Tab-separated table of C-alpha atoms in Angstrom:
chain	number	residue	atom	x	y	z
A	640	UNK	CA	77.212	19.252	140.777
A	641	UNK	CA	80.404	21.668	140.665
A	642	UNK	CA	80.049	25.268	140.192
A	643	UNK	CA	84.225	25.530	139.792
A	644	UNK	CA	86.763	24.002	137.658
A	645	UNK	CA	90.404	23.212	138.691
A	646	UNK	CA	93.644	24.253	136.501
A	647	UNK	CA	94.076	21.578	134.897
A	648	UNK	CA	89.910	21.870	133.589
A	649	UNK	CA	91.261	25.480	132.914
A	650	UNK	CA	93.646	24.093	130.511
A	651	UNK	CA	90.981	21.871	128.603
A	652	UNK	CA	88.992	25.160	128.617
A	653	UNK	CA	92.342	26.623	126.374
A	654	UNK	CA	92.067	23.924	123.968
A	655	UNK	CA	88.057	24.448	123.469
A	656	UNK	CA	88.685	28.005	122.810
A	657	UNK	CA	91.793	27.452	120.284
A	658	UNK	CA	89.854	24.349	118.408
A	659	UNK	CA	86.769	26.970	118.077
A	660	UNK	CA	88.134	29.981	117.214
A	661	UNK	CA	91.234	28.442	114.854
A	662	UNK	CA	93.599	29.956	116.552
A	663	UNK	CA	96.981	29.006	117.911
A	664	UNK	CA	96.784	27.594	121.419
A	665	UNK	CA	100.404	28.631	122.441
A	666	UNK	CA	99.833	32.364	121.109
A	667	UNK	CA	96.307	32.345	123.210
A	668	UNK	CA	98.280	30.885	126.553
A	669	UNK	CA	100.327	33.845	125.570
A	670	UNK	CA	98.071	36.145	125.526
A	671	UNK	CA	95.942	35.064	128.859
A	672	UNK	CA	99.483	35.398	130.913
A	673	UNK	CA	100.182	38.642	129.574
A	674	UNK	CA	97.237	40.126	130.985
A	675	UNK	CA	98.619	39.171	134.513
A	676	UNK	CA	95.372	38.880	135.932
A	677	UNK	CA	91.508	40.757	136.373
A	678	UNK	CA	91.193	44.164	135.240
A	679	UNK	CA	88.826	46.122	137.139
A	680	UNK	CA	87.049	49.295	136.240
A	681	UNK	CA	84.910	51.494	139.073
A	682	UNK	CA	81.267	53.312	138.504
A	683	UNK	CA	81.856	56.053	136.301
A	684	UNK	CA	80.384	59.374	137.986
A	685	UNK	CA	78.842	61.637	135.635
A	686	UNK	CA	80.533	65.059	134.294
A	687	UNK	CA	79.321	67.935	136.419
A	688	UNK	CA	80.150	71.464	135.079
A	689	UNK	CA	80.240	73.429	137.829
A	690	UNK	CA	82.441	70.972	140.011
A	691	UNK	CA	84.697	69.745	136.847
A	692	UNK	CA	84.720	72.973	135.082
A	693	UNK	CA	87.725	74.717	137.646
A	694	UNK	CA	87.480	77.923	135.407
A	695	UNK	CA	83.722	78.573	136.938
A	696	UNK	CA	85.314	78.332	140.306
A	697	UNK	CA	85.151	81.641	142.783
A	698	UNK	CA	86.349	83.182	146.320
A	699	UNK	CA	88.820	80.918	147.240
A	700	UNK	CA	88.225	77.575	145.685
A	701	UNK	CA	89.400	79.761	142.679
A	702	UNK	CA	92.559	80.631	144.306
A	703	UNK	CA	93.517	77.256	146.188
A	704	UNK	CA	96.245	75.814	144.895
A	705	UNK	CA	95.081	72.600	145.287
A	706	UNK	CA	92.434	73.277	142.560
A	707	UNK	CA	95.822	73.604	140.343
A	708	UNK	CA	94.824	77.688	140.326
A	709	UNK	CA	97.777	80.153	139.911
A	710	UNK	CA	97.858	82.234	143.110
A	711	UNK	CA	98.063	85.906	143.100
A	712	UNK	CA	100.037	88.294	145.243
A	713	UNK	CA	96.489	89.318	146.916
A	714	UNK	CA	96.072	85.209	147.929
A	715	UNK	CA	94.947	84.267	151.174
A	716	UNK	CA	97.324	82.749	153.519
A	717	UNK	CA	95.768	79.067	153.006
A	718	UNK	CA	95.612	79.804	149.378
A	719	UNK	CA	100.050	80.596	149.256
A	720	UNK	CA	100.398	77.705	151.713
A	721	UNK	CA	98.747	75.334	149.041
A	722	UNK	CA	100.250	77.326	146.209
A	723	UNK	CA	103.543	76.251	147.130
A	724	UNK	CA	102.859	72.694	147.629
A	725	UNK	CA	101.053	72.040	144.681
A	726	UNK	CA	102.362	69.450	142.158
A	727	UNK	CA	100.500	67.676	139.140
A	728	UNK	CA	100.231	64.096	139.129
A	729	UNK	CA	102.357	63.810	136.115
A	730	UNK	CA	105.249	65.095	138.300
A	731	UNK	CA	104.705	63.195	141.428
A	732	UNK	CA	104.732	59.949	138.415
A	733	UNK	CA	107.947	61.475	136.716
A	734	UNK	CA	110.188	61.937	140.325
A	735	UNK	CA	109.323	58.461	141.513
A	736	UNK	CA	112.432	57.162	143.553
A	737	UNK	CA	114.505	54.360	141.501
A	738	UNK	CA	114.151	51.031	143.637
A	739	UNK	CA	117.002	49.674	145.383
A	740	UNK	CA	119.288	46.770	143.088
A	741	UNK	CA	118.122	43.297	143.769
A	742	UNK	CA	120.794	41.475	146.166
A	743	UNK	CA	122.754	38.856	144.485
A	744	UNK	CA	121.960	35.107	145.063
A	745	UNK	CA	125.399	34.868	146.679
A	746	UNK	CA	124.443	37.934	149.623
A	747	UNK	CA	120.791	36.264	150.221
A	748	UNK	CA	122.790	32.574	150.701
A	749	UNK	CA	124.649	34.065	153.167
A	750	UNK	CA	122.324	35.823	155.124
A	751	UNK	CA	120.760	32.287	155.331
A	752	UNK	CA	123.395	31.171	157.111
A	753	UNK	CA	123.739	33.875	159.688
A	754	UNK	CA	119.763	32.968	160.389
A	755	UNK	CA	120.518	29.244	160.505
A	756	UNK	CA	122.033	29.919	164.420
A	757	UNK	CA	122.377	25.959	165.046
A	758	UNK	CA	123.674	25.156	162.136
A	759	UNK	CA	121.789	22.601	161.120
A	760	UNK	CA	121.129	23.313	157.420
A	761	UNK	CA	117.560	25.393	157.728
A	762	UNK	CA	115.838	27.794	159.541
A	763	UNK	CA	113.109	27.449	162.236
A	764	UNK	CA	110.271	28.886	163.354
A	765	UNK	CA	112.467	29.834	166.624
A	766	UNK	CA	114.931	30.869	164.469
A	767	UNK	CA	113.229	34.102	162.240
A	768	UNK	CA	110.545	34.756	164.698
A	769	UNK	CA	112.644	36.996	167.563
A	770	UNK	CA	114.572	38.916	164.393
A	771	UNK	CA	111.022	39.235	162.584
A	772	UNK	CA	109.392	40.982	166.001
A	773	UNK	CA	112.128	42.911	166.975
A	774	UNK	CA	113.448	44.259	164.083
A	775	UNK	CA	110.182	44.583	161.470
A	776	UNK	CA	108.196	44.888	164.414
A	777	UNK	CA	105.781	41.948	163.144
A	778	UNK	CA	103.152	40.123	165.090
A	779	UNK	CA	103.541	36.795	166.077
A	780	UNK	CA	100.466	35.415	163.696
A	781	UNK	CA	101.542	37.396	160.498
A	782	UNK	CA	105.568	35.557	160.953
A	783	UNK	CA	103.608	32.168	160.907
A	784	UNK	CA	101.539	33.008	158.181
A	785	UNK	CA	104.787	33.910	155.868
A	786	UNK	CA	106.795	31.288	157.667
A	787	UNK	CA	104.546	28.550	156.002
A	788	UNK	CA	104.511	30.470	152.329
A	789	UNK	CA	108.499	30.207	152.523
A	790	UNK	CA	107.757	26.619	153.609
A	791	UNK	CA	106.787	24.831	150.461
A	792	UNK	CA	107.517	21.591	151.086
A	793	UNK	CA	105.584	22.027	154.504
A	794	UNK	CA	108.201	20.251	156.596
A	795	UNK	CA	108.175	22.530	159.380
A	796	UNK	CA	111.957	24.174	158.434
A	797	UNK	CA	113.376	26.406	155.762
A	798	UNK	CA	115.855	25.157	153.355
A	799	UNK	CA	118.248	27.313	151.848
A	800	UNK	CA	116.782	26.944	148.477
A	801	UNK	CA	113.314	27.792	149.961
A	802	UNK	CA	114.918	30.909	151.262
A	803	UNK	CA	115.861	32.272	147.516
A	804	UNK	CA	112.803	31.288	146.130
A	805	UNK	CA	111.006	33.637	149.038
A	806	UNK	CA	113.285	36.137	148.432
A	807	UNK	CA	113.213	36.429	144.492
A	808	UNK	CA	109.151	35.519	143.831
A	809	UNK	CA	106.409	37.267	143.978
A	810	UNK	CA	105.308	38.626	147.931
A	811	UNK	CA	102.729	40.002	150.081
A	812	UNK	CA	103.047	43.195	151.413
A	813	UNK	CA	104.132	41.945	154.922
A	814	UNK	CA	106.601	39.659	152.945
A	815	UNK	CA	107.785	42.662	151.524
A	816	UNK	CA	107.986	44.102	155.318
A	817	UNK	CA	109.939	40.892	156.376
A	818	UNK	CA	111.869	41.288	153.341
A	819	UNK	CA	113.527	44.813	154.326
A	820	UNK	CA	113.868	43.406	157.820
A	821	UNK	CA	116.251	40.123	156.583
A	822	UNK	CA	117.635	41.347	153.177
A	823	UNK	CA	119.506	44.602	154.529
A	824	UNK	CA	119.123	47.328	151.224
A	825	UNK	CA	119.994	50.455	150.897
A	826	UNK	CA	116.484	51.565	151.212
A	827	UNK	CA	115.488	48.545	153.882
A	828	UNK	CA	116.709	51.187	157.326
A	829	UNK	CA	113.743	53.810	155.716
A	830	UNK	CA	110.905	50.841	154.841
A	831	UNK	CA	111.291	49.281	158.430
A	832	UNK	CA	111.099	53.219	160.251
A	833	UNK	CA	108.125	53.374	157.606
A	834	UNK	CA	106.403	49.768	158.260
A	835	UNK	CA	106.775	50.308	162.410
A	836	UNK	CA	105.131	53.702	162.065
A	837	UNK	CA	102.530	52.090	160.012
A	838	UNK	CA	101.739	49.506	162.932
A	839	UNK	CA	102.396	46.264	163.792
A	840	UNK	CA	99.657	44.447	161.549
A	841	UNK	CA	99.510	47.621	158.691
A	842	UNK	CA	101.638	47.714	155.462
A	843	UNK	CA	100.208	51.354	154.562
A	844	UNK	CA	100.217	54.899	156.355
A	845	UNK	CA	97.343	56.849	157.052
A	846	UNK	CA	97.350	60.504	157.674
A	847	UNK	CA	97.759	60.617	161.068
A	848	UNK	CA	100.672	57.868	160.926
A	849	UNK	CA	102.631	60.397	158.610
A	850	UNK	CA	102.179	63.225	160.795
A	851	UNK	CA	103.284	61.241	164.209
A	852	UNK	CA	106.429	60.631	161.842
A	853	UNK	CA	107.051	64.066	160.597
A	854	UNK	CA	106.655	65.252	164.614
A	855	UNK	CA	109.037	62.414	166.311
A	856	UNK	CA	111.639	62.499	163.436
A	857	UNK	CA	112.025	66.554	163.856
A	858	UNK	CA	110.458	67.436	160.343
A	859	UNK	CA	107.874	69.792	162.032
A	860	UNK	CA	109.091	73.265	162.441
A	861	UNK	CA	108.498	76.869	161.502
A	862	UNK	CA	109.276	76.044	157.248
A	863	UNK	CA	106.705	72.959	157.970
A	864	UNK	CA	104.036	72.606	159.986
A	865	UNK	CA	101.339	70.228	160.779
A	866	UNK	CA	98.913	71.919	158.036
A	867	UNK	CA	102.008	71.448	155.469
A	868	UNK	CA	102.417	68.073	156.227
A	869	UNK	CA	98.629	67.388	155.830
A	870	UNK	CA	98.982	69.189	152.510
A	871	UNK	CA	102.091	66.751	151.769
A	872	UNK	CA	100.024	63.858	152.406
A	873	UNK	CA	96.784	64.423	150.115
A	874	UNK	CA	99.550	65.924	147.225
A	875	UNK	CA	100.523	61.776	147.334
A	876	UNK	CA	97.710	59.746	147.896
A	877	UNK	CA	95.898	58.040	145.251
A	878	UNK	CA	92.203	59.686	145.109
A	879	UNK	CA	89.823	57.747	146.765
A	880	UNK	CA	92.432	55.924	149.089
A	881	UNK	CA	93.115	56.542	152.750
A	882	UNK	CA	96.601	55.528	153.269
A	883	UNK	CA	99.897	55.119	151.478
A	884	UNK	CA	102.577	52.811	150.743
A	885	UNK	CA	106.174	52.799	150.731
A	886	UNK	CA	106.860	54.461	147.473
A	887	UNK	CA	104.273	57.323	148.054
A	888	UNK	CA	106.284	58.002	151.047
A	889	UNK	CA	109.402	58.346	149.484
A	890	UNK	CA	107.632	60.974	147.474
A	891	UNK	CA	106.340	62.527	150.281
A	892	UNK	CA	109.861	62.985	151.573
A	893	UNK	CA	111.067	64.638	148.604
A	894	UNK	CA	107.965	67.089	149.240
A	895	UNK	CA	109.514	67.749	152.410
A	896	UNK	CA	112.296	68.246	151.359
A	897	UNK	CA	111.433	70.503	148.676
A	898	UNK	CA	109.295	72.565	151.289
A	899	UNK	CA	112.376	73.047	153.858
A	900	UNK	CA	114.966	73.407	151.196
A	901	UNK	CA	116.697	70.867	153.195
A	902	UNK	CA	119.131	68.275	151.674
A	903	UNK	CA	116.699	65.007	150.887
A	904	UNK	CA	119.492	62.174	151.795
A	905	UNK	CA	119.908	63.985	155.142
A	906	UNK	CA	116.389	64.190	155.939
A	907	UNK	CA	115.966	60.293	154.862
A	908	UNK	CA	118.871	59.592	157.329
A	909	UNK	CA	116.934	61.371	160.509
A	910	UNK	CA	113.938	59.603	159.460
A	911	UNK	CA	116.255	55.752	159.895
A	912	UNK	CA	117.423	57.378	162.986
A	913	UNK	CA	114.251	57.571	164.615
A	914	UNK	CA	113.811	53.868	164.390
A	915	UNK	CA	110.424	54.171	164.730
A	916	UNK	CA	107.225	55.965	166.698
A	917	UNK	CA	108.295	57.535	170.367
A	918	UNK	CA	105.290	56.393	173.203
A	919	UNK	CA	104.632	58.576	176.333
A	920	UNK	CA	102.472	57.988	178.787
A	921	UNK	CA	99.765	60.499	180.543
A	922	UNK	CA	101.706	61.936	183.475
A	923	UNK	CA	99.530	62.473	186.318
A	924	UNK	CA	99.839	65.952	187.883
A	925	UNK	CA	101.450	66.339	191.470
A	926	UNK	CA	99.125	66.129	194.695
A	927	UNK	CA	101.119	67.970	197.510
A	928	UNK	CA	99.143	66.172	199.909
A	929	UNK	CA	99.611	62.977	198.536
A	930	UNK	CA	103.483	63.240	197.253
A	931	UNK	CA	105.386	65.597	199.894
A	932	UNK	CA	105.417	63.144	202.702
A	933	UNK	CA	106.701	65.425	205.007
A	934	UNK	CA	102.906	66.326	205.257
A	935	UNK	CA	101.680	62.930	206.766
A	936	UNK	CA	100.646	62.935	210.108
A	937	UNK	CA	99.578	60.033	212.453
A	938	UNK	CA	100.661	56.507	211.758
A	939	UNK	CA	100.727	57.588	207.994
A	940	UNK	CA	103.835	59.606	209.397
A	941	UNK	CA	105.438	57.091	211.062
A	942	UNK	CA	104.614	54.040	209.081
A	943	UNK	CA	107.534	52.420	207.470
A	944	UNK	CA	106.407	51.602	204.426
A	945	UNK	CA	105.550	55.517	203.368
């Protein structure tokens, strides 16, 4: 009456397979955990010359330089803009930025202990939630959520040996956001400015995200504009997708910097200095009637409370 089998029944299924095909049942274990999971494949549009074909493009599809067209002198404004910005994927894949060095066992063991305030040998719910929502700017149902992955035994506390588990296994992206926020890096400053501009429950950066960062960090400017950073954006985003994570970012920094001519590790440090999106409020305009008091008159003009 089941429809699903268990591991275990997975494991029987191994044995099936080995005793019918011959095979070895240690090299075929092998060889189903080094696929590390599904593979999946999309729809496959068909070719279509005139789209595909970029040498049959004209006017100024033909000299965008997002169509990967050289520009001549003669270009259009838009056309130079794009020109300059334009990189092939198989750069964007070759200047990836190396990832930050693992933190010793030692480091994350004593970073435990600065998050066990009482003492007592683990770490509460009480304990990680205020440093989770202030400094990674996580809500209050994603920190419960992780709390009870890093809680294996399910005894309501962390244990130190929890902790490193957490810390070295596999993640979710808003473990990965916690991560930066408890395991200082030297990358960990830039992915919490990135995660809070992302939003509280978001891991990934949408357009519009990216361009509220390049306008409160100072990036906009005369050498780049709103336009540029729009260009920026689409030069790193996987086709098809809508936002971006935090090594497409990283790229998209180095565009910046590239488009500037400013020093990168400078412009990453004003980025951390932000600390995250700046909020203003509508200001109402002034009513002289209403805000210059001296123009009351009656009791309005001699009542106390105005």
């Amino acid at each position: 009456g089941q429809r699903r089998i268990g591991f275990e029944q997975f494991e029987r299924t191994l044995e099936l397979v080995a005793e019918k095909t011959g095979g070895d049942l240690e090299v075929l274990r092998e060889d189903v955990v080094a696929a590390h999971g599904p593979a999946f494949a999309g729809t496959q549009r068909e070719k279509v010359r005139l789209h595909d074909d970029k040498s049959t493009y004209t006017g100024i599809h033909g000299s965008d330089g997002r169509h990967s067209i050289p520009v001549s002198d003669s270009t259009t404004t838009t056309g130079r803009r794009a020109s300059r910005l334009s990189i092939d994927c198989e750069a964007t894949n070759r200047s990836k930025s190396p990832a930050s060095p693992s933190p010793s066992r030692e480091r994350v063991k004593e970073l435990f202990f600065q998050y066990d305030k009482n003492g007592d040998g683990t770490i509460s719910i009480d304990e990680l939630m205020p440093i989770l929502q202030s400094v990674a700017n996580m809500r209050e149902a994603d920190i419960r959520k992780m709390f009870r992955t890093m809680d294996k035994n399910g005894d309501g506390s962390i244990e130190i040996d929890e902790f490193v588990s957490w810390v070295f296994g596999r993640q979710s992206k808003q473990d990965a956001r916690a991560k930066a926020a408890l395991i200082p890096s030297d990358t960990s400053g830039l992915q919490l400015t990135f995660y809070k501009f992302c939003g509280p429950a978001a891991t990934e950066m949408d357009g519009k995200s990216f361009t509220k960062l390049c306008k409160d960090c100072k990036l906009l400017g005369k050498q780049f504009s709103v336009t540029d950073a729009d260009l920026v954006f689409s030069k790193v985003i996987v086709p098809g997708q809508r936002r971006i994570g935090f090594e497409q970012f990283e790229r998209t920094l180095e565009l910046v910097a590239e488009k500037t001519g400013g020093d990168l590790e400078v412009l990453r440090e004003d980025v951390v200095a932000a600390h995250g999106p700046a909020f203003a409020g509508t200001q109402r305009e002034k009513v002289r009637l209403h805000d210059d008091k001296s123009t009351y008159t009656g009791i309005h003009g001699s009542d106390g409370r105005h």
